CSV table of C-alpha atoms in Angstrom, one decimal:
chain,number,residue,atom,x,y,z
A,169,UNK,CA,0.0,0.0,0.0
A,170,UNK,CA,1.5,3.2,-1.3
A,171,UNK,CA,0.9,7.0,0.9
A,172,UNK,CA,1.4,9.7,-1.1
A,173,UNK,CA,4.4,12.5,0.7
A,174,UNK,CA,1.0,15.2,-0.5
A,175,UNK,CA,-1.0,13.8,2.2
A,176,UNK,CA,1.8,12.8,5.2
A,177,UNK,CA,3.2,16.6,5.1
A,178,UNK,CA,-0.4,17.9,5.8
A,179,UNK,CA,-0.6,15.2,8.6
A,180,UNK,CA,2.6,16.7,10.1
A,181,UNK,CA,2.1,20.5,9.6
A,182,UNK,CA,-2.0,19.8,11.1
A,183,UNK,CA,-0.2,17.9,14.3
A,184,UNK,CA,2.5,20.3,15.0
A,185,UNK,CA,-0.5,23.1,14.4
A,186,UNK,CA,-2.5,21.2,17.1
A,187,UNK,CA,0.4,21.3,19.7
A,188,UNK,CA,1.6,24.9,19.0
A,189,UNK,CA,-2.4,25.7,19.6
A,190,UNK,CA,-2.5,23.4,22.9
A,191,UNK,CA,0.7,25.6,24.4
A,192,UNK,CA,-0.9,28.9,23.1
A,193,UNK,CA,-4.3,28.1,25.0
A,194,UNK,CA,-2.2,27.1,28.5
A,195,UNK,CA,-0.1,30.3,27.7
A,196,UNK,CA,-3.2,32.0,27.8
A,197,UNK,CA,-4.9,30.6,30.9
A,198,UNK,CA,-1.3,31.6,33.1
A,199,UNK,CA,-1.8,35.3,31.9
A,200,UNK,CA,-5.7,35.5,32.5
A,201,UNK,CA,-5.0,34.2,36.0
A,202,UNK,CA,-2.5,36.7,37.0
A,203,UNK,CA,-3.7,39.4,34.8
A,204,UNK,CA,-5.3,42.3,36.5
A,205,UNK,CA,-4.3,40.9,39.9
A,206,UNK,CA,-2.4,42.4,43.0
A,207,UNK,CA,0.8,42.3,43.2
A,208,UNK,CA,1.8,42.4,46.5
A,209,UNK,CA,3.5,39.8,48.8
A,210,UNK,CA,2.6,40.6,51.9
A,211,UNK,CA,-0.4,41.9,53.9
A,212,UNK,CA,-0.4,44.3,57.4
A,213,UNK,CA,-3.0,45.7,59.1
A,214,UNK,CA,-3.1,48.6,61.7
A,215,UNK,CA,-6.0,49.0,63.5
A,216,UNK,CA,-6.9,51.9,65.9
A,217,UNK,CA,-9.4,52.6,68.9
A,218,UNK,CA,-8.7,56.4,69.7
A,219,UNK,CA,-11.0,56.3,72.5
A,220,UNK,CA,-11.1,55.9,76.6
A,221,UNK,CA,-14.0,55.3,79.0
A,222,UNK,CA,-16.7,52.9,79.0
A,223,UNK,CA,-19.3,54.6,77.8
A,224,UNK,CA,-17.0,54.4,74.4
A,225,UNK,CA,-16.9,50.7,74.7
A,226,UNK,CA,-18.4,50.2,71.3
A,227,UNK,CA,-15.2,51.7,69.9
A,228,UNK,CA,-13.2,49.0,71.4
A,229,UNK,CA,-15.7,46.1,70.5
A,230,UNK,CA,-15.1,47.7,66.7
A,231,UNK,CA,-11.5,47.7,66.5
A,232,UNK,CA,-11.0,44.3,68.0
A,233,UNK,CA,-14.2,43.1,65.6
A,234,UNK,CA,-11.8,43.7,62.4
A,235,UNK,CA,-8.7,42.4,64.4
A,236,UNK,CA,-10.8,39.0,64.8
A,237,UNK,CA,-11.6,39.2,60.7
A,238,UNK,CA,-8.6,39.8,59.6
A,239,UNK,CA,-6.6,36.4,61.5
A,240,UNK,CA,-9.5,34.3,60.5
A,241,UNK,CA,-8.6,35.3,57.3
A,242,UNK,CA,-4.9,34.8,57.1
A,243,UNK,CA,-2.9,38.0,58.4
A,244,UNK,CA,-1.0,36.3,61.5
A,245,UNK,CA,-0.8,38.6,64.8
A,246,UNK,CA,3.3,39.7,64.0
A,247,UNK,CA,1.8,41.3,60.8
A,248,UNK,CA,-1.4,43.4,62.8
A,249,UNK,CA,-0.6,46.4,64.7
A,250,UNK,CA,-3.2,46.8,67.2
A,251,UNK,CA,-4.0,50.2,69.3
A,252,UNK,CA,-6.4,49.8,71.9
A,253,UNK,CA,-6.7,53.1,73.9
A,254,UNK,CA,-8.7,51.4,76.6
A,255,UNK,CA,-9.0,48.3,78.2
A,256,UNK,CA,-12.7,47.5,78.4
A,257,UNK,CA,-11.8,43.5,79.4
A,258,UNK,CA,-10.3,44.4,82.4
A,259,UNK,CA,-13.3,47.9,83.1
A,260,UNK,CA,-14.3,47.6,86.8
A,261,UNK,CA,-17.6,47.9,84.8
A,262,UNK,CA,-17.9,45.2,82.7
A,263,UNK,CA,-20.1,42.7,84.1
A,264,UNK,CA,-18.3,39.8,81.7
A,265,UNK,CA,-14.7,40.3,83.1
A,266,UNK,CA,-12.0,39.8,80.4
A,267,UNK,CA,-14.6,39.8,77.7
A,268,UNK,CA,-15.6,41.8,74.8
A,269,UNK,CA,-18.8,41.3,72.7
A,270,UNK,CA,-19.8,43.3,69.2
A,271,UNK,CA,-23.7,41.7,69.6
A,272,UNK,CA,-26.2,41.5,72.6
A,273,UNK,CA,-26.4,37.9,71.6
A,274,UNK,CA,-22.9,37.6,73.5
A,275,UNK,CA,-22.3,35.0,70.8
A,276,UNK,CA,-18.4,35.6,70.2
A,277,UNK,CA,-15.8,36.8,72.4
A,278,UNK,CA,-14.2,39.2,70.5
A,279,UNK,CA,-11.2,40.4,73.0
A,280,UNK,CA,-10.6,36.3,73.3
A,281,UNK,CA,-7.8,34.2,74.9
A,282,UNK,CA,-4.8,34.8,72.3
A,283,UNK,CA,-5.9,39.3,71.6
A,284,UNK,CA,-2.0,40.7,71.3
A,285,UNK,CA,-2.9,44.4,71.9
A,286,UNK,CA,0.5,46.0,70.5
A,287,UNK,CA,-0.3,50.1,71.8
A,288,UNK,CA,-2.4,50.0,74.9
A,289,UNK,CA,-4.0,52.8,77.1
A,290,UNK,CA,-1.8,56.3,76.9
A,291,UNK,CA,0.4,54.3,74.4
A,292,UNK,CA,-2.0,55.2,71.6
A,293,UNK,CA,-1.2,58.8,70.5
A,294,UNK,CA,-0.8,60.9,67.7
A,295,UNK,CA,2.7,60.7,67.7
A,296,UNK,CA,3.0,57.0,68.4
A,297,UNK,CA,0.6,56.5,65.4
A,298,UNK,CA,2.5,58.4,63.1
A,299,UNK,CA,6.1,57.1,64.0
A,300,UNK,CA,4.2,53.8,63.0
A,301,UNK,CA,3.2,54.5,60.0
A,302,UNK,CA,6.3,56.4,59.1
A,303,UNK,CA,9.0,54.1,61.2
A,304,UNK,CA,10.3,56.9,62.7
A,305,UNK,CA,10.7,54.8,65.9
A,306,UNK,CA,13.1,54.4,68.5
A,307,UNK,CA,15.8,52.1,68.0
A,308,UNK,CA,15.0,49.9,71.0
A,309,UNK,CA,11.5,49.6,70.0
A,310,UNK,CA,10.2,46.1,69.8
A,311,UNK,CA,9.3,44.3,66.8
A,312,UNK,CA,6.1,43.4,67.9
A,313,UNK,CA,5.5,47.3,67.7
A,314,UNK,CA,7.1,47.9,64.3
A,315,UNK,CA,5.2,48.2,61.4
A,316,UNK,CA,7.7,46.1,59.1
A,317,UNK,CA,6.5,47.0,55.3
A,318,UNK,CA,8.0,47.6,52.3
A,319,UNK,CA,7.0,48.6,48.9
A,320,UNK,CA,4.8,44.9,48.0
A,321,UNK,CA,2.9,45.1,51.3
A,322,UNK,CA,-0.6,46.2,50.9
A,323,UNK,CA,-1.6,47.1,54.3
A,324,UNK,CA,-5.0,48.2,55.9
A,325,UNK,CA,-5.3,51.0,58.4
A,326,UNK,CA,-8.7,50.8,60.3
A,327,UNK,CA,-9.8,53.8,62.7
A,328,UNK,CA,-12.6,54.5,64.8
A,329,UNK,CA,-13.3,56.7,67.9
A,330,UNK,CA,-14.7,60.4,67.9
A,331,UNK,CA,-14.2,63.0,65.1
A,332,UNK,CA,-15.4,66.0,63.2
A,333,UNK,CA,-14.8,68.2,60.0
A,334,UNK,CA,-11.1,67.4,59.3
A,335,UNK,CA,-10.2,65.5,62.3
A,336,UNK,CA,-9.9,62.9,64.7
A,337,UNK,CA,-10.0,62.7,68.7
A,338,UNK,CA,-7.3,60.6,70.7
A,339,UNK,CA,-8.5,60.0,74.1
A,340,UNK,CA,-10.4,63.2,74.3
A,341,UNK,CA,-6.4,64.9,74.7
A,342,UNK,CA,-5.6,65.6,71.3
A,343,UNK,CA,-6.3,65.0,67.7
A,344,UNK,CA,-4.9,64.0,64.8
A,345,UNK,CA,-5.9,66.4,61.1
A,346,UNK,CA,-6.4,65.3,57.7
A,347,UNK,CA,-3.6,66.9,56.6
A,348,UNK,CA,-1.4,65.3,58.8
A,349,UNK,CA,-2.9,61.7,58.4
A,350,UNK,CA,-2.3,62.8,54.8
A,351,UNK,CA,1.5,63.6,55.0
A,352,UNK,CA,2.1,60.4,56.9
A,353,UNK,CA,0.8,58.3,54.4
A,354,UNK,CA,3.0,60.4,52.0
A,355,UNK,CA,5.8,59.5,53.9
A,356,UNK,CA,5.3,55.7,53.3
A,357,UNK,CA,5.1,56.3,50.2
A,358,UNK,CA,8.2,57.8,49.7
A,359,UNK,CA,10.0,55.6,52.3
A,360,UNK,CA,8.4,52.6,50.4
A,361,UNK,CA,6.1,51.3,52.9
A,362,UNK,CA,3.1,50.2,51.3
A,363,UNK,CA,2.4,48.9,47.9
A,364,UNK,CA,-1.1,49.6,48.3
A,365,UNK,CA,-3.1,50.6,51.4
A,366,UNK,CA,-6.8,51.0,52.2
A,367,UNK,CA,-8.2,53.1,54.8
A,368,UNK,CA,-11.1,53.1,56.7
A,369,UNK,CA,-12.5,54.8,58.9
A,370,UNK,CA,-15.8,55.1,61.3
A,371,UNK,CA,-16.4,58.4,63.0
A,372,UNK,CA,-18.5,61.1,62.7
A,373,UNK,CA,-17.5,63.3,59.5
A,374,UNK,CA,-15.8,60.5,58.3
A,375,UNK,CA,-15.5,61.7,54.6
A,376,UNK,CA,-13.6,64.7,55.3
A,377,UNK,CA,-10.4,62.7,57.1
A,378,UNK,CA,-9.4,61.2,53.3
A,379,UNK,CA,-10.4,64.7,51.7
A,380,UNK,CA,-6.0,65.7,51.6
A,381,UNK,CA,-5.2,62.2,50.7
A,382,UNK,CA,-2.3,62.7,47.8
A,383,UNK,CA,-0.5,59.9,47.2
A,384,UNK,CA,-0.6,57.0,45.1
A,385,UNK,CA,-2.6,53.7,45.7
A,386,UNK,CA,-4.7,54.5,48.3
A,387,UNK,CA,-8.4,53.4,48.5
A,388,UNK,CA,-10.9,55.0,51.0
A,389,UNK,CA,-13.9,54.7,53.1
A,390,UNK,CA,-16.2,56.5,55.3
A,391,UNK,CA,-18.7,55.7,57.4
A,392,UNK,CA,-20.2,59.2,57.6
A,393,UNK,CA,-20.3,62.5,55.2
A,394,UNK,CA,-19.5,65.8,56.2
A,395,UNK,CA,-22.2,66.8,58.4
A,396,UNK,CA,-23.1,63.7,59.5
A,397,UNK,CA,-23.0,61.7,62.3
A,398,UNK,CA,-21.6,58.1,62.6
A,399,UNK,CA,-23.9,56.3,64.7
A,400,UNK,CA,-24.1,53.4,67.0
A,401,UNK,CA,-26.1,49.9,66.3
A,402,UNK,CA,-27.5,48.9,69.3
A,403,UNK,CA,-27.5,48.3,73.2
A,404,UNK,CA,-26.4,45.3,75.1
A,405,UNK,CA,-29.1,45.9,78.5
A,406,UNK,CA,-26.7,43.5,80.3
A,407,UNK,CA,-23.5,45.6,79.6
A,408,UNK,CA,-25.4,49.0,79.5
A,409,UNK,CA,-24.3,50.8,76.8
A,410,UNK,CA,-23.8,50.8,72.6
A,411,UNK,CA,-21.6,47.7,71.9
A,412,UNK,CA,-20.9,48.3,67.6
A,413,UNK,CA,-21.2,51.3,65.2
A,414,UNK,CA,-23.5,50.7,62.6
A,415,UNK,CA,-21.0,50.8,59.9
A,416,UNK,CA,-18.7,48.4,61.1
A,417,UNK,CA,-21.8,46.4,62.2
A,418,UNK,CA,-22.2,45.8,58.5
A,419,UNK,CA,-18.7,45.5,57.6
A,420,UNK,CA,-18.2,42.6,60.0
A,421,UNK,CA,-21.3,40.5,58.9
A,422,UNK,CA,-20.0,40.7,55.3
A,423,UNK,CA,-16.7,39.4,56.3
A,424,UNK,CA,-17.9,36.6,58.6
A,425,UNK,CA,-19.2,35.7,54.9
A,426,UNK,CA,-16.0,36.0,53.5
A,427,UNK,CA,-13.7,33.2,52.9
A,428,UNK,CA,-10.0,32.6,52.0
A,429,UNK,CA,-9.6,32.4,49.0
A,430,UNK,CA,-12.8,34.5,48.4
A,431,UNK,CA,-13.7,36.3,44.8
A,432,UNK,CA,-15.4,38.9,46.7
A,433,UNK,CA,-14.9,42.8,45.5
A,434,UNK,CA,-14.3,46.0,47.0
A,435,UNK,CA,-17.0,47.1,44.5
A,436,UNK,CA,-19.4,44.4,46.9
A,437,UNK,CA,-18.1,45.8,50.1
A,438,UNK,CA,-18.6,49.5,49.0
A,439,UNK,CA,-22.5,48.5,48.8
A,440,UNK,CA,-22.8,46.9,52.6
A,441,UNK,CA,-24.3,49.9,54.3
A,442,UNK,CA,-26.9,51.9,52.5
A,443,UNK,CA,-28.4,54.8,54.0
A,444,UNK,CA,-31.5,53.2,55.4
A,445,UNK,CA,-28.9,50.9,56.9
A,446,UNK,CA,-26.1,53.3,58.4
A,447,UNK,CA,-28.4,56.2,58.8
A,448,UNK,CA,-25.5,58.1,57.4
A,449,UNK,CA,-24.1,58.2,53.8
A,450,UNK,CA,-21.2,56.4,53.7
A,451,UNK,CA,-18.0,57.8,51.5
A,452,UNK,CA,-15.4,56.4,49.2
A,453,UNK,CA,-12.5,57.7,47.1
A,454,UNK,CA,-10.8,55.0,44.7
A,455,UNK,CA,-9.5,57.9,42.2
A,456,UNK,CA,-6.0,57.6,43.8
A,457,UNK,CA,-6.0,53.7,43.6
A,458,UNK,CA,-4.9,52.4,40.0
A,459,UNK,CA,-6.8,49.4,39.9
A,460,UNK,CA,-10.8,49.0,39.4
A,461,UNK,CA,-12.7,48.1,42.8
A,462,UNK,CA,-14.8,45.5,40.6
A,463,UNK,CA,-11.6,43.5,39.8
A,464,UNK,CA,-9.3,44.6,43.3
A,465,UNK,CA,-10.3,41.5,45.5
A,466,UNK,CA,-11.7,42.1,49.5
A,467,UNK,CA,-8.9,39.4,50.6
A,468,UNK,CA,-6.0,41.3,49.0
A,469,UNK,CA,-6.3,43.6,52.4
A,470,UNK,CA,-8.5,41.4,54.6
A,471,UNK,CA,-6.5,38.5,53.9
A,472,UNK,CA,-2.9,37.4,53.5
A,473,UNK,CA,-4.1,33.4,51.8
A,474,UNK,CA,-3.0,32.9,48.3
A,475,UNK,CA,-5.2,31.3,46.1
A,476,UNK,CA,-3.1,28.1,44.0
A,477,UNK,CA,-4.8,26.5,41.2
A,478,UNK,CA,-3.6,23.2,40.5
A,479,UNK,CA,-3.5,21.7,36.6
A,480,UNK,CA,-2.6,18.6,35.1
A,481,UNK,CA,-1.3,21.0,32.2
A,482,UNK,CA,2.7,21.6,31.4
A,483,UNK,CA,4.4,24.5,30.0
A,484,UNK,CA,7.7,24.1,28.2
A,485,UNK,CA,10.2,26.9,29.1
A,486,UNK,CA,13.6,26.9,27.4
A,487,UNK,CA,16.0,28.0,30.7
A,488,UNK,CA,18.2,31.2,29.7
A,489,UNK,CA,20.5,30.4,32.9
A,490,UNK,CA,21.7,27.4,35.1
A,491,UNK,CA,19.8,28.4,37.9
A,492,UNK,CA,17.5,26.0,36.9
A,493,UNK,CA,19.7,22.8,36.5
A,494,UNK,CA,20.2,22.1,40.1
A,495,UNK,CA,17.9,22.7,43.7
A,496,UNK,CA,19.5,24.4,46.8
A,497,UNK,CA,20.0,20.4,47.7
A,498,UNK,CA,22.1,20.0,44.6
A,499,UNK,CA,19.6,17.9,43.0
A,500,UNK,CA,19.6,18.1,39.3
A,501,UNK,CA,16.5,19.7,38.3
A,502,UNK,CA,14.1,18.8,34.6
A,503,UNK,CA,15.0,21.3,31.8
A,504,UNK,CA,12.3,20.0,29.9
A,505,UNK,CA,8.3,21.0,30.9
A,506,UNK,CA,7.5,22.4,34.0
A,507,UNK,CA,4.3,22.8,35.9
A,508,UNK,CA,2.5,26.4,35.7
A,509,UNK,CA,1.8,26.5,39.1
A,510,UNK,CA,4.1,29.6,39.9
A,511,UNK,CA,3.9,32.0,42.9
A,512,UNK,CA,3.4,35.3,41.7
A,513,UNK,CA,6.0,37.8,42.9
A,514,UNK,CA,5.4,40.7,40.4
A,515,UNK,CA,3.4,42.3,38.1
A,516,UNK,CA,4.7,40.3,35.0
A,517,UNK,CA,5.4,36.4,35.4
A,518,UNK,CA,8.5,37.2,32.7
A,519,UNK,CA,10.1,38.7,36.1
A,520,UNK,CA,10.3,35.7,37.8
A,521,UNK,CA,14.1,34.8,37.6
A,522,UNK,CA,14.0,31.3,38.7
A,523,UNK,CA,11.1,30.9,35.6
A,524,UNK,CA,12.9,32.8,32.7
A,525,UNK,CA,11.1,33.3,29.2
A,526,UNK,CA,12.4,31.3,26.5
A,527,UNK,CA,14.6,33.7,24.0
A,528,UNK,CA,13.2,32.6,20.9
A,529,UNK,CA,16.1,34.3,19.0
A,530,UNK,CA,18.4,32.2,20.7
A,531,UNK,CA,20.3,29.5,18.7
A,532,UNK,CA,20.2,27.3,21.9
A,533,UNK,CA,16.3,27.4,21.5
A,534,UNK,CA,15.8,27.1,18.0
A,535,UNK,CA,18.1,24.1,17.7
A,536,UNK,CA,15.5,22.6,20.5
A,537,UNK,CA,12.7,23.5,18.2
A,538,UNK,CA,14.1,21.8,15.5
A,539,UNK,CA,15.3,18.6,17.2
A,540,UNK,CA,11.3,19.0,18.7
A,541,UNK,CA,10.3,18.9,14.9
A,542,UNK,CA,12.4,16.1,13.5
A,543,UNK,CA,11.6,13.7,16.7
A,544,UNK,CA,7.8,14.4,15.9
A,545,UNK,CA,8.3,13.9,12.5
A,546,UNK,CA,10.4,10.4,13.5
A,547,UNK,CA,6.9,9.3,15.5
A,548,UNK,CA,4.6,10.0,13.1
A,549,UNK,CA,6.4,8.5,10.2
A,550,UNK,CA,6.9,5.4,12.3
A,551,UNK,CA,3.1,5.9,13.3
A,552,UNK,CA,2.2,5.8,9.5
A,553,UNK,CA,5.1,3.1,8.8
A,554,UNK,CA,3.1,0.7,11.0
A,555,UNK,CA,-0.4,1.5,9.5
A,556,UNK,CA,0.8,1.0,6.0
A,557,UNK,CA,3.2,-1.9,6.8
């Protein structure tokens, strides 16, 4: 039985069509699920209670409320800076010694056994806050007080207590403006501190403590407009007075439905408290932040789990170095296909060092391609060789 060479070439050239196609479409499905993404490395989280007394014990309940969220959803306690300006646990008042409660259900314990409170009492001051934020701190200052970014952290500054038009109360002693919260974060900036940072904040006036905000990559929310109060949620009769504010009330019971790993938006969490809701009209400003909210994930500053999809499929990456021929345990490594499963340390995979592109110019690489070519074209005449034969 005789096969023409007019109808074998047209086999080969429609099988090595079909591979190139099936390394195009993986190619593809790598850059859709990094593309648009953060990317950051590393997630902190400074959370602030300005006030003192009990009567402000909702203030308390609030900050520690988003301390609870944000370990339950990955950010460990040596990456959370926690300011607590009184200790409401330990209030000759509280009729549940040691314990804090955001509901008059009393169903969670929200101070709990393993709270690390990093600025505590007369600690938490203007000055102390900003040397965080800036690390302008002394040099015997514990690390469990540091704020220890750098410029892939995206971090998450939370504050509550009592404010007005263009400013915020600390313990009913001092306050801190909008224009200094303002040059602080400038001062990250330029010290590389943050990669990205969200703040918010629930006080009265809210809106008007992000109105200064300058610098790059900042997204921002208010519980409260200019002119507005920020109000509490509701009474616990057994502790006697306002446990929650009505904003982080909301915020909390969409992150108790939040999961690692979650596709969740900030475009979703900018909808949780309507005005019928919050009684006030909650603010945000995203036009310093260079990413859309419908595609900048909740988890990205509520969380610090990556998501890993797993694949059977392989890429094929010609190496441009030896870094990939042996492990740190001076194993020899494949140079052939490798999985696609790649952690993503920048905003293009081609920076990844230890995964370089394939330099399709190089005559390394195209004397691959070819030997590729003429081993295929070895199988498929063999293939053909036995269906003839």
């Amino acid at each position: 039985m005789y096969l023409s060479y007019k109808l074998v070439i047209p086999l080969l050239f429609a099988i090595l069509a079909a591979c190139t196609d099936e390394q195009q479409k993986i190619t593809k499905q790598v850059e859709k699920l990094f593309k648009g993404g953060s990317s950051h490395t590393n997630n902190w989280a400074v959370l602030v209670c300005t006030s003192r007394f009990w009567f402000n014990y909702r203030h308390v309940a609030n900050a520690l409320s988003v301390y609870r969220s944000v370990k339950r959803l990955g950010i460990p306690d040596s990456q959370i800076i926690l300011m607590l300006a009184d200790d409401m646990a330990c209030n000759a008042r509280n009729p549940r010694p040691g314990k804090v409660y955001n509901n008059k259900d009393e169903t969670i314990d929200v101070y709990g056994s393993d709270v690390e409170v990093d600025y505590r009492g007369y600690e938490v001051t203007v000055e102390n806050f900003i040397r965080v934020l800036t690390g302008r701190l002394p040099p015997d200052t514990p690390r469990s007080k540091r704020l220890s970014t750098d410029d892939r952290s995206n971090v998450l500054v939370y504050m509550t207590g009592h404010g007005g038009e263009d400013f915020l109360k600390f313990q009913d002693a001092e306050e801190i403006s909008n224009v200094e919260l303002a040059d602080a974060f400038e001062q990250m900036w330029q010290k590389r501190r943050y990669h990205e940072l969200l703040f918010i904040i629930d006080t009265c006036q809210a809106v008007s403590m992000y109105g200064k905000f300058y610098s790059p990559n900042i997204m921002s929310i208010a519980s409260s407009q200019i002119g507005e109060d920020s109000l509490s949620h509701h009474v616990d009769p057994t502790i006697g007075v306002y446990i929650i504010d009505r904003y982080t009330y909301y915020l909390l019971e969409f992150l108790e439905s939040t999961r690692p790993g979650s596709r969740k938006t900030m475009a979703q969490l900018f909808e949780i408290c309507p005005r019928h809701q919050c009684i006030s009209s909650t603010g945000v400003s995203t036009h310093l932040f260079r990413r859309r909210p419908d595609q900048t994930l909740v988890t990205d500053f509520f969380g610090s789990v990556r998501t890993v999809d797993t694949s059977d499929d392989f890429l094929h990456i010609s190496p441009k170095s030896k870094a990939l021929e042996r492990s740190t345990d001076n194993v020899p490594l494949s140079r052939g296909h490798f999985s696609h499963v790649t952690q993503f340390l920048g905003d293009q995979l081609d920076q990844l060092k230890i995964l370089p592109q394939p330099d399709k110019t190089s005559l390394g690489s195209k004397i691959e391609r070819a030997a590729s070519a003429a081993f295929l074209l070895v199988v498929v005449m063999a293939i053909i060789k036995s269906l003839i034969g």
